[in-house]
């Protein structure tokens, strides 16, 4: 389970913990952009957060721009030292 952190009043983390359900909280949401360049800038911001905190959960829209951005830039991010892992590795 992932809390998208859209509201400061979210109770998902607490309720999941009460039910012993593995949960994580997203650190960043990549906006629904029509611009490949804007999506790349957001991906770079996410990479910076991952470097700073060691790991983060990123949520992004499911659309053709996001798919093209990940296809185009994922290898570049990996070359910079970013490691992509399954979500299950980041929830507890």
CSV table of N, CA and C in Angstrom, one decimal:
chain,number,residue,atom,x,y,z
A,1,UNK,N,0.9,-1.2,0.0
A,1,UNK,CA,0.0,0.0,0.0
A,1,UNK,C,0.9,1.2,0.0
A,2,UNK,N,0.5,2.3,-0.8
A,2,UNK,CA,1.3,3.5,-0.8
A,2,UNK,C,0.3,4.7,-0.6
A,3,UNK,N,0.7,5.5,0.3
A,3,UNK,CA,0.0,6.8,0.6
A,3,UNK,C,0.6,7.8,-0.4
A,4,UNK,N,-0.2,8.4,-1.2
A,4,UNK,CA,0.3,9.4,-2.2
A,4,UNK,C,0.6,10.7,-1.6
A,5,UNK,N,0.4,10.9,-0.3
A,5,UNK,CA,0.7,12.1,0.5
A,5,UNK,C,0.0,13.3,0.0
A,6,UNK,N,-1.1,13.2,-0.6
A,6,UNK,CA,-1.8,14.3,-1.2
A,6,UNK,C,-2.5,15.2,-0.1
A,7,UNK,N,-2.7,14.6,1.0
A,7,UNK,CA,-3.3,15.4,2.1
A,7,UNK,C,-2.5,15.2,3.4
A,8,UNK,N,-2.2,16.3,4.1
A,8,UNK,CA,-1.5,16.2,5.4
A,8,UNK,C,-2.4,15.5,6.4
A,9,UNK,N,-3.7,15.3,6.2
A,9,UNK,CA,-4.6,14.7,7.1
A,9,UNK,C,-4.8,13.2,6.8
A,10,UNK,N,-4.0,12.7,5.9
A,10,UNK,CA,-4.1,11.2,5.6
A,10,UNK,C,-3.9,10.4,6.8
A,11,UNK,N,-4.8,9.3,6.9
A,11,UNK,CA,-4.7,8.4,8.0
A,11,UNK,C,-4.2,7.0,7.5
A,12,UNK,N,-3.8,6.9,6.3
A,12,UNK,CA,-3.4,5.6,5.7
A,12,UNK,C,-2.2,5.0,6.4
A,13,UNK,N,-1.2,5.8,6.7
A,13,UNK,CA,0.0,5.2,7.3
A,13,UNK,C,-0.4,4.6,8.7
A,14,UNK,N,-1.1,5.3,9.5
A,14,UNK,CA,-1.5,4.9,10.8
A,14,UNK,C,-2.4,3.6,10.7
A,15,UNK,N,-3.4,3.7,9.9
A,15,UNK,CA,-4.4,2.6,9.7
A,15,UNK,C,-3.7,1.3,9.2
A,16,UNK,N,-2.8,1.5,8.2
A,16,UNK,CA,-2.0,0.3,7.7
A,16,UNK,C,-1.2,-0.3,8.8
A,17,UNK,N,-0.5,0.6,9.6
A,17,UNK,CA,0.3,0.1,10.7
A,17,UNK,C,-0.6,-0.7,11.7
A,18,UNK,N,-1.7,-0.2,12.0
A,18,UNK,CA,-2.6,-0.8,12.9
A,18,UNK,C,-3.0,-2.2,12.4
A,19,UNK,N,-3.1,-2.4,11.1
A,19,UNK,CA,-3.6,-3.6,10.5
A,19,UNK,C,-2.4,-4.5,10.1
A,20,UNK,N,-1.2,-4.1,10.4
A,20,UNK,CA,0.0,-4.8,10.0
A,20,UNK,C,0.1,-4.9,8.5
A,21,UNK,N,-0.3,-3.9,7.7
A,21,UNK,CA,-0.2,-3.9,6.3
A,21,UNK,C,1.0,-3.1,5.9
A,22,UNK,N,1.9,-3.7,5.1
A,22,UNK,CA,3.1,-2.9,4.6
A,22,UNK,C,2.6,-1.7,3.9
A,23,UNK,N,3.3,-0.6,4.2
A,23,UNK,CA,2.9,0.7,3.7
A,23,UNK,C,4.1,1.6,3.5
A,24,UNK,N,4.0,2.4,2.5
A,24,UNK,CA,5.0,3.5,2.2
A,24,UNK,C,4.4,4.8,1.9
A,25,UNK,N,5.1,5.8,1.9
A,25,UNK,CA,4.6,7.1,1.5
A,25,UNK,C,5.4,7.7,0.4
A,26,UNK,N,4.7,8.2,-0.7
A,26,UNK,CA,5.4,8.7,-1.8
A,26,UNK,C,6.2,10.0,-1.4
A,27,UNK,N,7.3,10.2,-2.0
A,27,UNK,CA,8.1,11.4,-1.7
A,27,UNK,C,7.8,12.5,-2.8
A,28,UNK,N,7.4,12.0,-3.9
A,28,UNK,CA,7.2,13.0,-5.0
A,28,UNK,C,6.2,12.4,-6.0
A,29,UNK,N,5.4,13.3,-6.6
A,29,UNK,CA,4.5,12.9,-7.6
A,29,UNK,C,4.9,13.6,-8.9
A,30,UNK,N,5.2,12.9,-9.9
A,30,UNK,CA,5.6,13.5,-11.2
A,30,UNK,C,4.3,14.0,-11.8
A,31,UNK,N,4.2,15.3,-12.0
A,31,UNK,CA,3.0,15.9,-12.5
A,31,UNK,C,2.6,15.4,-13.9
A,32,UNK,N,1.3,15.5,-14.2
A,32,UNK,CA,0.8,15.1,-15.4
A,32,UNK,C,1.1,16.1,-16.5
A,33,UNK,N,2.3,16.0,-17.0
A,33,UNK,CA,2.8,17.0,-18.0
A,33,UNK,C,2.7,16.5,-19.4
A,34,UNK,N,2.5,17.4,-20.3
A,34,UNK,CA,2.5,17.1,-21.7
A,34,UNK,C,3.9,17.3,-22.3
A,35,UNK,N,4.8,17.8,-21.5
A,35,UNK,CA,6.2,18.1,-22.0
A,35,UNK,C,7.2,17.1,-21.5
A,36,UNK,N,7.9,16.5,-22.5
A,36,UNK,CA,8.9,15.5,-22.1
A,36,UNK,C,10.0,16.2,-21.3
A,37,UNK,N,10.3,17.4,-21.6
A,37,UNK,CA,11.4,18.2,-20.9
A,37,UNK,C,10.9,18.4,-19.4
A,38,UNK,N,9.7,18.8,-19.2
A,38,UNK,CA,9.2,19.0,-17.9
A,38,UNK,C,9.2,17.7,-17.1
A,39,UNK,N,8.8,16.6,-17.7
A,39,UNK,CA,8.8,15.4,-17.0
A,39,UNK,C,10.3,15.0,-16.6
A,40,UNK,N,11.2,15.2,-17.5
A,40,UNK,CA,12.6,15.0,-17.2
A,40,UNK,C,13.1,15.8,-16.0
A,41,UNK,N,12.7,17.1,-16.0
A,41,UNK,CA,13.1,17.9,-14.9
A,41,UNK,C,12.6,17.4,-13.5
A,42,UNK,N,11.4,16.9,-13.6
A,42,UNK,CA,10.8,16.3,-12.4
A,42,UNK,C,11.5,15.0,-12.0
A,43,UNK,N,11.9,14.2,-13.0
A,43,UNK,CA,12.7,13.0,-12.7
A,43,UNK,C,14.0,13.3,-12.1
A,44,UNK,N,14.6,14.4,-12.6
A,44,UNK,CA,15.9,14.8,-12.0
A,44,UNK,C,15.7,15.3,-10.5
A,45,UNK,N,14.6,16.0,-10.3
A,45,UNK,CA,14.3,16.3,-8.9
A,45,UNK,C,14.2,15.1,-8.0
A,46,UNK,N,13.5,14.1,-8.5
A,46,UNK,CA,13.3,12.9,-7.8
A,46,UNK,C,14.6,12.2,-7.5
A,47,UNK,N,15.5,12.2,-8.5
A,47,UNK,CA,16.8,11.6,-8.4
A,47,UNK,C,17.6,12.3,-7.3
A,48,UNK,N,17.5,13.6,-7.2
A,48,UNK,CA,18.2,14.4,-6.2
A,48,UNK,C,17.7,14.1,-4.8
A,49,UNK,N,16.3,13.9,-4.7
A,49,UNK,CA,15.8,13.4,-3.4
A,49,UNK,C,16.3,12.1,-3.0
A,50,UNK,N,16.3,11.2,-4.0
A,50,UNK,CA,16.8,9.8,-3.7
A,50,UNK,C,18.3,9.9,-3.2
A,51,UNK,N,19.1,10.7,-3.9
A,51,UNK,CA,20.5,10.9,-3.4
A,51,UNK,C,20.5,11.4,-2.0
A,52,UNK,N,19.7,12.4,-1.7
A,52,UNK,CA,19.7,13.0,-0.4
A,52,UNK,C,19.2,12.1,0.7
A,53,UNK,N,18.2,11.3,0.4
A,53,UNK,CA,17.5,10.5,1.5
A,53,UNK,C,17.9,9.0,1.4
A,54,UNK,N,18.5,8.6,0.4
A,54,UNK,CA,18.9,7.2,0.3
A,54,UNK,C,17.9,6.4,-0.5
A,55,UNK,N,16.6,6.7,-0.4
A,55,UNK,CA,15.6,6.0,-1.2
A,55,UNK,C,14.3,6.9,-1.1
A,56,UNK,N,13.5,6.8,-2.1
A,56,UNK,CA,12.2,7.5,-2.2
A,56,UNK,C,11.2,6.7,-3.0
A,57,UNK,N,10.0,7.0,-2.8
A,57,UNK,CA,8.9,6.4,-3.6
A,57,UNK,C,8.4,7.5,-4.6
A,58,UNK,N,8.4,7.2,-5.9
A,58,UNK,CA,7.9,8.1,-6.9
A,58,UNK,C,6.6,7.6,-7.5
A,59,UNK,N,5.7,8.5,-7.6
A,59,UNK,CA,4.4,8.1,-8.2
A,59,UNK,C,4.3,9.0,-9.5
A,60,UNK,N,3.9,8.5,-10.6
A,60,UNK,CA,3.7,9.3,-11.8
A,60,UNK,C,2.5,8.8,-12.5
A,61,UNK,N,2.0,9.7,-13.4
A,61,UNK,CA,0.8,9.4,-14.2
A,61,UNK,C,1.1,8.3,-15.1
A,62,UNK,N,0.1,7.6,-15.5
A,62,UNK,CA,0.2,6.6,-16.6
A,62,UNK,C,-0.3,7.2,-17.9
A,63,UNK,N,0.6,7.7,-18.7
A,63,UNK,CA,0.3,8.3,-20.0
A,63,UNK,C,1.5,8.1,-20.9
A,64,UNK,N,1.3,8.5,-22.1
A,64,UNK,CA,2.3,8.3,-23.1
A,64,UNK,C,3.5,9.2,-22.9
A,65,UNK,N,3.4,10.4,-22.3
A,65,UNK,CA,4.5,11.3,-22.0
A,65,UNK,C,5.4,10.6,-20.9
A,66,UNK,N,4.7,10.2,-19.9
A,66,UNK,CA,5.5,9.5,-18.8
A,66,UNK,C,6.2,8.3,-19.3
A,67,UNK,N,5.5,7.5,-20.1
A,67,UNK,CA,6.2,6.3,-20.7
A,67,UNK,C,7.4,6.6,-21.6
A,68,UNK,N,7.2,7.7,-22.4
A,68,UNK,CA,8.4,8.1,-23.2
A,68,UNK,C,9.5,8.6,-22.3
A,69,UNK,N,9.2,9.4,-21.3
A,69,UNK,CA,10.2,9.9,-20.4
A,69,UNK,C,11.0,8.8,-19.7
A,70,UNK,N,10.3,7.8,-19.2
A,70,UNK,CA,11.0,6.7,-18.5
A,70,UNK,C,11.8,5.9,-19.5
A,71,UNK,N,11.3,5.7,-20.7
A,71,UNK,CA,12.0,5.0,-21.7
A,71,UNK,C,13.3,5.7,-22.1
A,72,UNK,N,13.2,7.0,-22.2
A,72,UNK,CA,14.3,7.8,-22.7
A,72,UNK,C,15.3,8.1,-21.6
A,73,UNK,N,14.9,8.3,-20.3
A,73,UNK,CA,15.8,8.8,-19.3
A,73,UNK,C,16.2,7.8,-18.2
A,74,UNK,N,15.5,6.6,-18.1
A,74,UNK,CA,15.8,5.7,-17.0
A,74,UNK,C,17.3,5.2,-17.1
A,75,UNK,N,17.8,4.9,-18.2
A,75,UNK,CA,19.2,4.4,-18.3
A,75,UNK,C,20.2,5.5,-17.9
A,76,UNK,N,19.8,6.8,-18.2
A,76,UNK,CA,20.7,7.9,-17.8
A,76,UNK,C,20.7,8.0,-16.3
A,77,UNK,N,19.5,7.9,-15.7
A,77,UNK,CA,19.4,8.0,-14.2
A,77,UNK,C,20.2,6.8,-13.6
A,78,UNK,N,20.1,5.6,-14.2
A,78,UNK,CA,20.9,4.5,-13.6
A,78,UNK,C,22.4,4.7,-13.7
A,79,UNK,N,22.8,5.3,-14.8
A,79,UNK,CA,24.2,5.6,-15.0
A,79,UNK,C,24.7,6.6,-13.9
A,80,UNK,N,23.8,7.5,-13.5
A,80,UNK,CA,24.2,8.5,-12.5
A,80,UNK,C,24.2,7.9,-11.1
A,81,UNK,N,23.8,6.6,-10.9
A,81,UNK,CA,23.9,5.9,-9.7
A,81,UNK,C,22.5,5.6,-9.1
A,82,UNK,N,21.5,6.0,-9.7
A,82,UNK,CA,20.1,5.6,-9.2
A,82,UNK,C,19.8,4.2,-9.5
A,83,UNK,N,19.3,3.5,-8.5
A,83,UNK,CA,18.9,2.1,-8.6
A,83,UNK,C,17.4,2.0,-8.5
A,84,UNK,N,16.8,1.4,-9.5
A,84,UNK,CA,15.3,1.2,-9.4
A,84,UNK,C,15.1,-0.2,-8.7
A,85,UNK,N,14.2,-0.2,-7.7
A,85,UNK,CA,13.8,-1.4,-7.0
A,85,UNK,C,12.3,-1.6,-7.0
A,86,UNK,N,11.9,-2.8,-6.8
A,86,UNK,CA,10.4,-3.0,-6.6
A,86,UNK,C,9.9,-2.2,-5.4
A,87,UNK,N,8.7,-1.8,-5.5
A,87,UNK,CA,8.0,-1.0,-4.5
A,87,UNK,C,8.1,-1.8,-3.1
A,88,UNK,N,7.9,-3.1,-3.2
A,88,UNK,CA,7.9,-3.9,-2.0
A,88,UNK,C,9.2,-3.8,-1.2
A,89,UNK,N,10.3,-3.4,-1.9
A,89,UNK,CA,11.5,-3.2,-1.1
A,89,UNK,C,11.5,-1.9,-0.3
A,90,UNK,N,10.6,-1.0,-0.5
A,90,UNK,CA,10.5,0.3,0.2
A,90,UNK,C,9.4,0.4,1.2
A,91,UNK,N,8.5,-0.5,1.2
A,91,UNK,CA,7.4,-0.4,2.2
A,91,UNK,C,7.7,-1.3,3.3
A,92,UNK,N,7.1,-0.9,4.5
A,92,UNK,CA,7.4,-1.7,5.7
A,92,UNK,C,6.1,-1.7,6.6
